[in-house]
């Protein structure tokens, strides 16, 4: 729960400190500008609020690792929901309005997470998961999107080191194997989830794992 709060606070703080012109720069998400990614974060915060007030009576069907639907096809930005996010982001007009909405809904999501019982069973995406595992899964969401946010913004602070380490461990559990020790946590996440292609040296270090990446999480 603490790691969720630290990761989410760090991401929102980075967004709040961006210059207005940064919102028109590309993000690490295919087809999305930074403003589109920030709009997606508003929607993510709404999902957290909705899920934490959607109790479920049955036993959990997912945990923090199996929560993710894994594919090998990176998003292209052509999905109808992705396109809707772009139109919605443009409708804000000014970065300050988008920032205000993220701060408003994001703060509420953060408070809801702090108040949640980790053992509470909740329903999301037609599955049942404990609130603790759900928020643990969202550390991956926040961390990857923090990397997406700063992908083309040199000098802007990235995600916390503890979040990167946690997410690398989660990705390795999804992969069923460890990434090479020569990979930093950031590089393991970027290469492992298909956010960038491995260099020749990295591909050699990956060995058989090179044929299995990327692990695209959705």
mmCIF file of C-alpha atoms in Angstrom:
data_model
loop_
_atom_site.group_PDB
_atom_site.id
_atom_site.type_symbol
_atom_site.label_atom_id
_atom_site.label_comp_id
_atom_site.label_asym_id
_atom_site.label_seq_id
_atom_site.Cartn_x
_atom_site.Cartn_y
_atom_site.Cartn_z
ATOM 1 C CA UNK A 1 0.000 0.000 0.000
ATOM 2 C CA UNK A 2 2.873 2.364 0.834
ATOM 3 C CA UNK A 3 4.557 1.637 -2.487
ATOM 4 C CA UNK A 4 1.319 2.427 -4.318
ATOM 5 C CA UNK A 5 1.159 5.797 -2.565
ATOM 6 C CA UNK A 6 4.822 6.616 -3.210
ATOM 7 C CA UNK A 7 4.610 5.660 -6.888
ATOM 8 C CA UNK A 8 1.359 7.549 -7.464
ATOM 9 C CA UNK A 9 2.531 10.634 -5.585
ATOM 10 C CA UNK A 10 5.803 10.702 -7.536
ATOM 11 C CA UNK A 11 3.971 10.427 -10.862
ATOM 12 C CA UNK A 12 1.452 13.155 -10.024
ATOM 13 C CA UNK A 13 4.191 15.428 -8.709
ATOM 14 C CA UNK A 14 6.168 15.025 -11.930
ATOM 15 C CA UNK A 15 3.091 15.904 -14.003
ATOM 16 C CA UNK A 16 2.340 18.934 -11.818
ATOM 17 C CA UNK A 17 5.870 20.279 -12.319
ATOM 18 C CA UNK A 18 5.886 19.980 -16.119
ATOM 19 C CA UNK A 19 6.133 23.124 -18.194
ATOM 20 C CA UNK A 20 3.105 23.762 -20.396
ATOM 21 C CA UNK A 21 5.030 23.045 -23.600
ATOM 22 C CA UNK A 22 5.898 19.550 -22.320
ATOM 23 C CA UNK A 23 2.261 18.504 -22.736
ATOM 24 C CA UNK A 24 2.636 18.765 -26.521
ATOM 25 C CA UNK A 25 5.745 16.543 -26.603
ATOM 26 C CA UNK A 26 5.587 12.842 -27.538
ATOM 27 C CA UNK A 27 5.209 10.302 -24.760
ATOM 28 C CA UNK A 28 6.486 6.752 -24.642
ATOM 29 C CA UNK A 29 3.015 5.476 -25.595
ATOM 30 C CA UNK A 30 2.552 4.948 -29.336
ATOM 31 C CA UNK A 31 0.382 7.676 -30.849
ATOM 32 C CA UNK A 32 0.060 9.656 -27.607
ATOM 33 C CA UNK A 33 1.415 13.025 -26.632
ATOM 34 C CA UNK A 34 2.181 13.734 -22.975
ATOM 35 C CA UNK A 35 -1.231 15.403 -22.630
ATOM 36 C CA UNK A 36 -2.914 12.191 -23.866
ATOM 37 C CA UNK A 37 -1.009 10.117 -21.333
ATOM 38 C CA UNK A 38 -1.981 12.519 -18.528
ATOM 39 C CA UNK A 39 -5.615 12.231 -19.608
ATOM 40 C CA UNK A 40 -5.254 8.451 -19.413
ATOM 41 C CA UNK A 41 -3.962 8.844 -15.843
ATOM 42 C CA UNK A 42 -7.191 10.668 -14.955
ATOM 43 C CA UNK A 43 -9.134 7.692 -16.287
ATOM 44 C CA UNK A 44 -6.861 5.306 -14.361
ATOM 45 C CA UNK A 45 -7.529 7.241 -11.153
ATOM 46 C CA UNK A 46 -11.255 6.939 -11.788
ATOM 47 C CA UNK A 47 -10.823 3.180 -12.258
ATOM 48 C CA UNK A 48 -9.065 2.940 -8.890
ATOM 49 C CA UNK A 49 -11.928 4.786 -7.193
ATOM 50 C CA UNK A 50 -14.551 2.629 -8.898
ATOM 51 C CA UNK A 51 -12.797 -0.648 -8.117
ATOM 52 C CA UNK A 52 -12.212 0.125 -4.437
ATOM 53 C CA UNK A 53 -15.958 0.688 -3.947
ATOM 54 C CA UNK A 54 -16.973 -2.448 -5.874
ATOM 55 C CA UNK A 55 -16.850 -5.235 -3.272
ATOM 56 C CA UNK A 56 -17.051 -8.875 -4.346
ATOM 57 C CA UNK A 57 -18.283 -11.835 -2.341
ATOM 58 C CA UNK A 58 -16.518 -14.665 -4.180
ATOM 59 C CA UNK A 59 -12.944 -15.871 -3.809
ATOM 60 C CA UNK A 60 -10.185 -13.994 -5.677
ATOM 61 C CA UNK A 61 -9.541 -15.157 -9.229
ATOM 62 C CA UNK A 62 -6.440 -12.979 -9.770
ATOM 63 C CA UNK A 63 -3.508 -11.653 -7.787
ATOM 64 C CA UNK A 64 -0.990 -8.858 -8.362
ATOM 65 C CA UNK A 65 0.825 -10.894 -11.037
ATOM 66 C CA UNK A 66 -2.039 -12.685 -12.787
ATOM 67 C CA UNK A 67 -4.050 -9.434 -12.863
ATOM 68 C CA UNK A 68 -2.320 -8.624 -16.143
ATOM 69 C CA UNK A 69 -3.432 -9.831 -19.552
ATOM 70 C CA UNK A 70 -0.171 -10.503 -21.371
ATOM 71 C CA UNK A 71 0.351 -10.366 -25.138
ATOM 72 C CA UNK A 72 3.296 -9.905 -27.485
ATOM 73 C CA UNK A 73 1.706 -7.157 -29.570
ATOM 74 C CA UNK A 74 2.573 -3.597 -28.511
ATOM 75 C CA UNK A 75 -0.256 -1.053 -28.837
ATOM 76 C CA UNK A 76 -0.266 1.078 -31.979
ATOM 77 C CA UNK A 77 -2.506 3.888 -30.770
ATOM 78 C CA UNK A 78 -5.212 2.897 -33.263
ATOM 79 C CA UNK A 79 -7.521 1.276 -30.711
ATOM 80 C CA UNK A 80 -10.873 3.144 -30.477
ATOM 81 C CA UNK A 81 -10.406 3.760 -26.748
ATOM 82 C CA UNK A 82 -6.902 5.110 -27.362
ATOM 83 C CA UNK A 83 -8.324 7.444 -29.999
ATOM 84 C CA UNK A 84 -11.046 8.561 -27.577
ATOM 85 C CA UNK A 85 -8.385 9.449 -25.018
ATOM 86 C CA UNK A 86 -6.653 11.674 -27.596
ATOM 87 C CA UNK A 87 -9.890 13.524 -28.355
ATOM 88 C CA UNK A 88 -10.698 13.883 -24.660
ATOM 89 C CA UNK A 89 -7.234 15.249 -23.889
ATOM 90 C CA UNK A 90 -7.539 17.826 -26.680
ATOM 91 C CA UNK A 91 -10.879 18.975 -25.265
ATOM 92 C CA UNK A 92 -9.178 20.239 -22.109
ATOM 93 C CA UNK A 93 -7.533 22.939 -24.194
ATOM 94 C CA UNK A 94 -5.076 24.114 -21.550
ATOM 95 C CA UNK A 95 -2.590 22.017 -19.565
ATOM 96 C CA UNK A 96 -3.669 23.691 -16.300
ATOM 97 C CA UNK A 97 -7.198 22.288 -16.693
ATOM 98 C CA UNK A 98 -5.888 18.788 -17.263
ATOM 99 C CA UNK A 99 -3.508 19.191 -14.351
ATOM 100 C CA UNK A 100 -6.348 20.371 -12.117
ATOM 101 C CA UNK A 101 -8.472 17.331 -12.981
ATOM 102 C CA UNK A 102 -5.601 14.914 -12.375
ATOM 103 C CA UNK A 103 -4.838 16.527 -9.023
ATOM 104 C CA UNK A 104 -8.508 16.441 -8.016
ATOM 105 C CA UNK A 105 -9.323 12.850 -9.003
ATOM 106 C CA UNK A 106 -5.802 11.597 -8.359
ATOM 107 C CA UNK A 107 -5.781 12.894 -4.782
ATOM 108 C CA UNK A 108 -9.096 11.153 -4.149
ATOM 109 C CA UNK A 109 -7.741 7.885 -5.554
ATOM 110 C CA UNK A 110 -4.694 8.195 -3.330
ATOM 111 C CA UNK A 111 -6.816 8.761 -0.218
ATOM 112 C CA UNK A 112 -9.090 5.845 -1.116
ATOM 113 C CA UNK A 113 -6.059 3.580 -1.436
ATOM 114 C CA UNK A 114 -4.746 4.635 1.979
ATOM 115 C CA UNK A 115 -8.127 3.885 3.573
ATOM 116 C CA UNK A 116 -8.709 0.554 1.816
ATOM 117 C CA UNK A 117 -8.580 -2.750 3.693
ATOM 118 C CA UNK A 118 -5.901 -4.789 1.852
ATOM 119 C CA UNK A 119 -7.929 -7.950 2.381
ATOM 120 C CA UNK A 120 -11.126 -6.538 0.880
ATOM 121 C CA UNK A 121 -12.192 -8.484 -2.212
ATOM 122 C CA UNK A 122 -13.120 -6.227 -5.100
ATOM 123 C CA UNK A 123 -14.368 -6.745 -8.620
ATOM 124 C CA UNK A 124 -12.689 -5.376 -11.727
ATOM 125 C CA UNK A 125 -12.550 -6.457 -15.372
ATOM 126 C CA UNK A 126 -14.912 -9.354 -14.581
ATOM 127 C CA UNK A 127 -12.400 -10.734 -12.078
ATOM 128 C CA UNK A 128 -12.073 -10.752 -8.278
ATOM 129 C CA UNK A 129 -8.910 -9.584 -6.549
ATOM 130 C CA UNK A 130 -8.030 -8.318 -3.091
ATOM 131 C CA UNK A 131 -7.626 -4.573 -2.745
ATOM 132 C CA UNK A 132 -4.027 -5.110 -1.668
ATOM 133 C CA UNK A 133 -3.158 -7.108 -4.772
ATOM 134 C CA UNK A 134 -5.047 -4.663 -6.975
ATOM 135 C CA UNK A 135 -3.097 -1.693 -5.631
ATOM 136 C CA UNK A 136 0.117 -3.693 -5.892
ATOM 137 C CA UNK A 137 -0.654 -4.309 -9.578
ATOM 138 C CA UNK A 138 -1.206 -0.598 -10.037
ATOM 139 C CA UNK A 139 2.364 0.090 -8.907
ATOM 140 C CA UNK A 140 3.279 -1.452 -12.271
ATOM 141 C CA UNK A 141 0.769 0.795 -14.041
ATOM 142 C CA UNK A 142 2.104 3.947 -12.397
ATOM 143 C CA UNK A 143 5.747 3.017 -12.873
ATOM 144 C CA UNK A 144 5.481 2.099 -16.546
ATOM 145 C CA UNK A 145 3.475 5.227 -17.291
ATOM 146 C CA UNK A 146 5.990 7.324 -15.384
ATOM 147 C CA UNK A 147 8.627 5.929 -17.736
ATOM 148 C CA UNK A 148 6.318 6.736 -20.662
ATOM 149 C CA UNK A 149 5.846 10.273 -19.366
ATOM 150 C CA UNK A 150 9.560 11.100 -19.266
ATOM 151 C CA UNK A 151 10.568 9.128 -22.376
ATOM 152 C CA UNK A 152 11.138 12.313 -24.417
ATOM 153 C CA UNK A 153 11.582 14.798 -21.569
ATOM 154 C CA UNK A 154 15.281 14.899 -20.665
ATOM 155 C CA UNK A 155 15.996 15.982 -17.133
ATOM 156 C CA UNK A 156 12.504 15.239 -15.821
ATOM 157 C CA UNK A 157 12.446 12.953 -12.778
ATOM 158 C CA UNK A 158 11.550 9.327 -13.393
ATOM 159 C CA UNK A 159 9.828 6.828 -11.085
ATOM 160 C CA UNK A 160 11.145 5.964 -7.600
ATOM 161 C CA UNK A 161 13.885 3.327 -7.435
ATOM 162 C CA UNK A 162 11.843 1.083 -5.127
ATOM 163 C CA UNK A 163 8.960 1.102 -7.620
ATOM 164 C CA UNK A 164 11.294 0.162 -10.474
ATOM 165 C CA UNK A 165 12.764 -2.719 -8.452
ATOM 166 C CA UNK A 166 9.313 -3.972 -7.463
ATOM 167 C CA UNK A 167 8.080 -3.861 -11.056
ATOM 168 C CA UNK A 168 11.133 -5.652 -12.376
ATOM 169 C CA UNK A 169 10.480 -8.443 -9.880
ATOM 170 C CA UNK A 170 6.832 -8.596 -10.983
ATOM 171 C CA UNK A 171 7.807 -8.716 -14.667
ATOM 172 C CA UNK A 172 10.278 -11.499 -13.937
ATOM 173 C CA UNK A 173 7.503 -13.464 -12.226
ATOM 174 C CA UNK A 174 5.322 -12.945 -15.303
ATOM 175 C CA UNK A 175 8.191 -14.059 -17.543
ATOM 176 C CA UNK A 176 9.039 -16.994 -15.286
ATOM 177 C CA UNK A 177 12.707 -16.052 -15.365
ATOM 178 C CA UNK A 178 15.077 -13.253 -14.369
ATOM 179 C CA UNK A 179 16.404 -10.587 -16.705
ATOM 180 C CA UNK A 180 20.200 -10.413 -16.917
ATOM 181 C CA UNK A 181 21.922 -8.737 -13.972
ATOM 182 C CA UNK A 182 23.575 -6.382 -16.478
ATOM 183 C CA UNK A 183 20.166 -4.788 -17.128
ATOM 184 C CA UNK A 184 19.183 -1.885 -14.921
ATOM 185 C CA UNK A 185 15.645 -2.056 -13.550
ATOM 186 C CA UNK A 186 14.608 0.651 -16.024
ATOM 187 C CA UNK A 187 16.103 -1.170 -19.007
ATOM 188 C CA UNK A 188 14.543 -4.470 -17.942
ATOM 189 C CA UNK A 189 11.126 -2.811 -17.895
ATOM 190 C CA UNK A 190 11.563 -0.855 -21.127
ATOM 191 C CA UNK A 191 12.907 -3.822 -23.085
ATOM 192 C CA UNK A 192 10.778 -6.432 -21.355
ATOM 193 C CA UNK A 193 7.486 -4.639 -22.051
ATOM 194 C CA UNK A 194 8.405 -3.641 -25.604
ATOM 195 C CA UNK A 195 8.919 0.044 -24.948
ATOM 196 C CA UNK A 196 12.217 -0.118 -26.757
ATOM 197 C CA UNK A 197 14.087 -2.745 -28.752
ATOM 198 C CA UNK A 198 17.112 -4.395 -27.132
ATOM 199 C CA UNK A 199 20.555 -3.501 -28.404
ATOM 200 C CA UNK A 200 22.656 -6.248 -29.931
ATOM 201 C CA UNK A 201 24.566 -6.614 -26.688
ATOM 202 C CA UNK A 202 21.359 -6.769 -24.668
ATOM 203 C CA UNK A 203 19.841 -9.345 -27.029
ATOM 204 C CA UNK A 204 22.898 -11.551 -26.592
ATOM 205 C CA UNK A 205 22.661 -11.212 -22.799
ATOM 206 C CA UNK A 206 18.965 -12.124 -22.890
ATOM 207 C CA UNK A 207 19.691 -15.479 -24.526
ATOM 208 C CA UNK A 208 16.537 -17.562 -24.997
ATOM 209 C CA UNK A 209 14.449 -14.861 -23.321
ATOM 210 C CA UNK A 210 15.059 -12.612 -26.348
ATOM 211 C CA UNK A 211 12.680 -14.753 -28.397
ATOM 212 C CA UNK A 212 9.906 -14.346 -25.837
ATOM 213 C CA UNK A 213 9.858 -10.583 -25.408
ATOM 214 C CA UNK A 214 8.009 -8.309 -25.304
ATOM 215 C CA UNK A 215 5.569 -9.008 -22.476
ATOM 216 C CA UNK A 216 2.919 -6.411 -23.245
ATOM 217 C CA UNK A 217 0.752 -5.836 -20.170
ATOM 218 C CA UNK A 218 -2.871 -4.832 -20.544
#
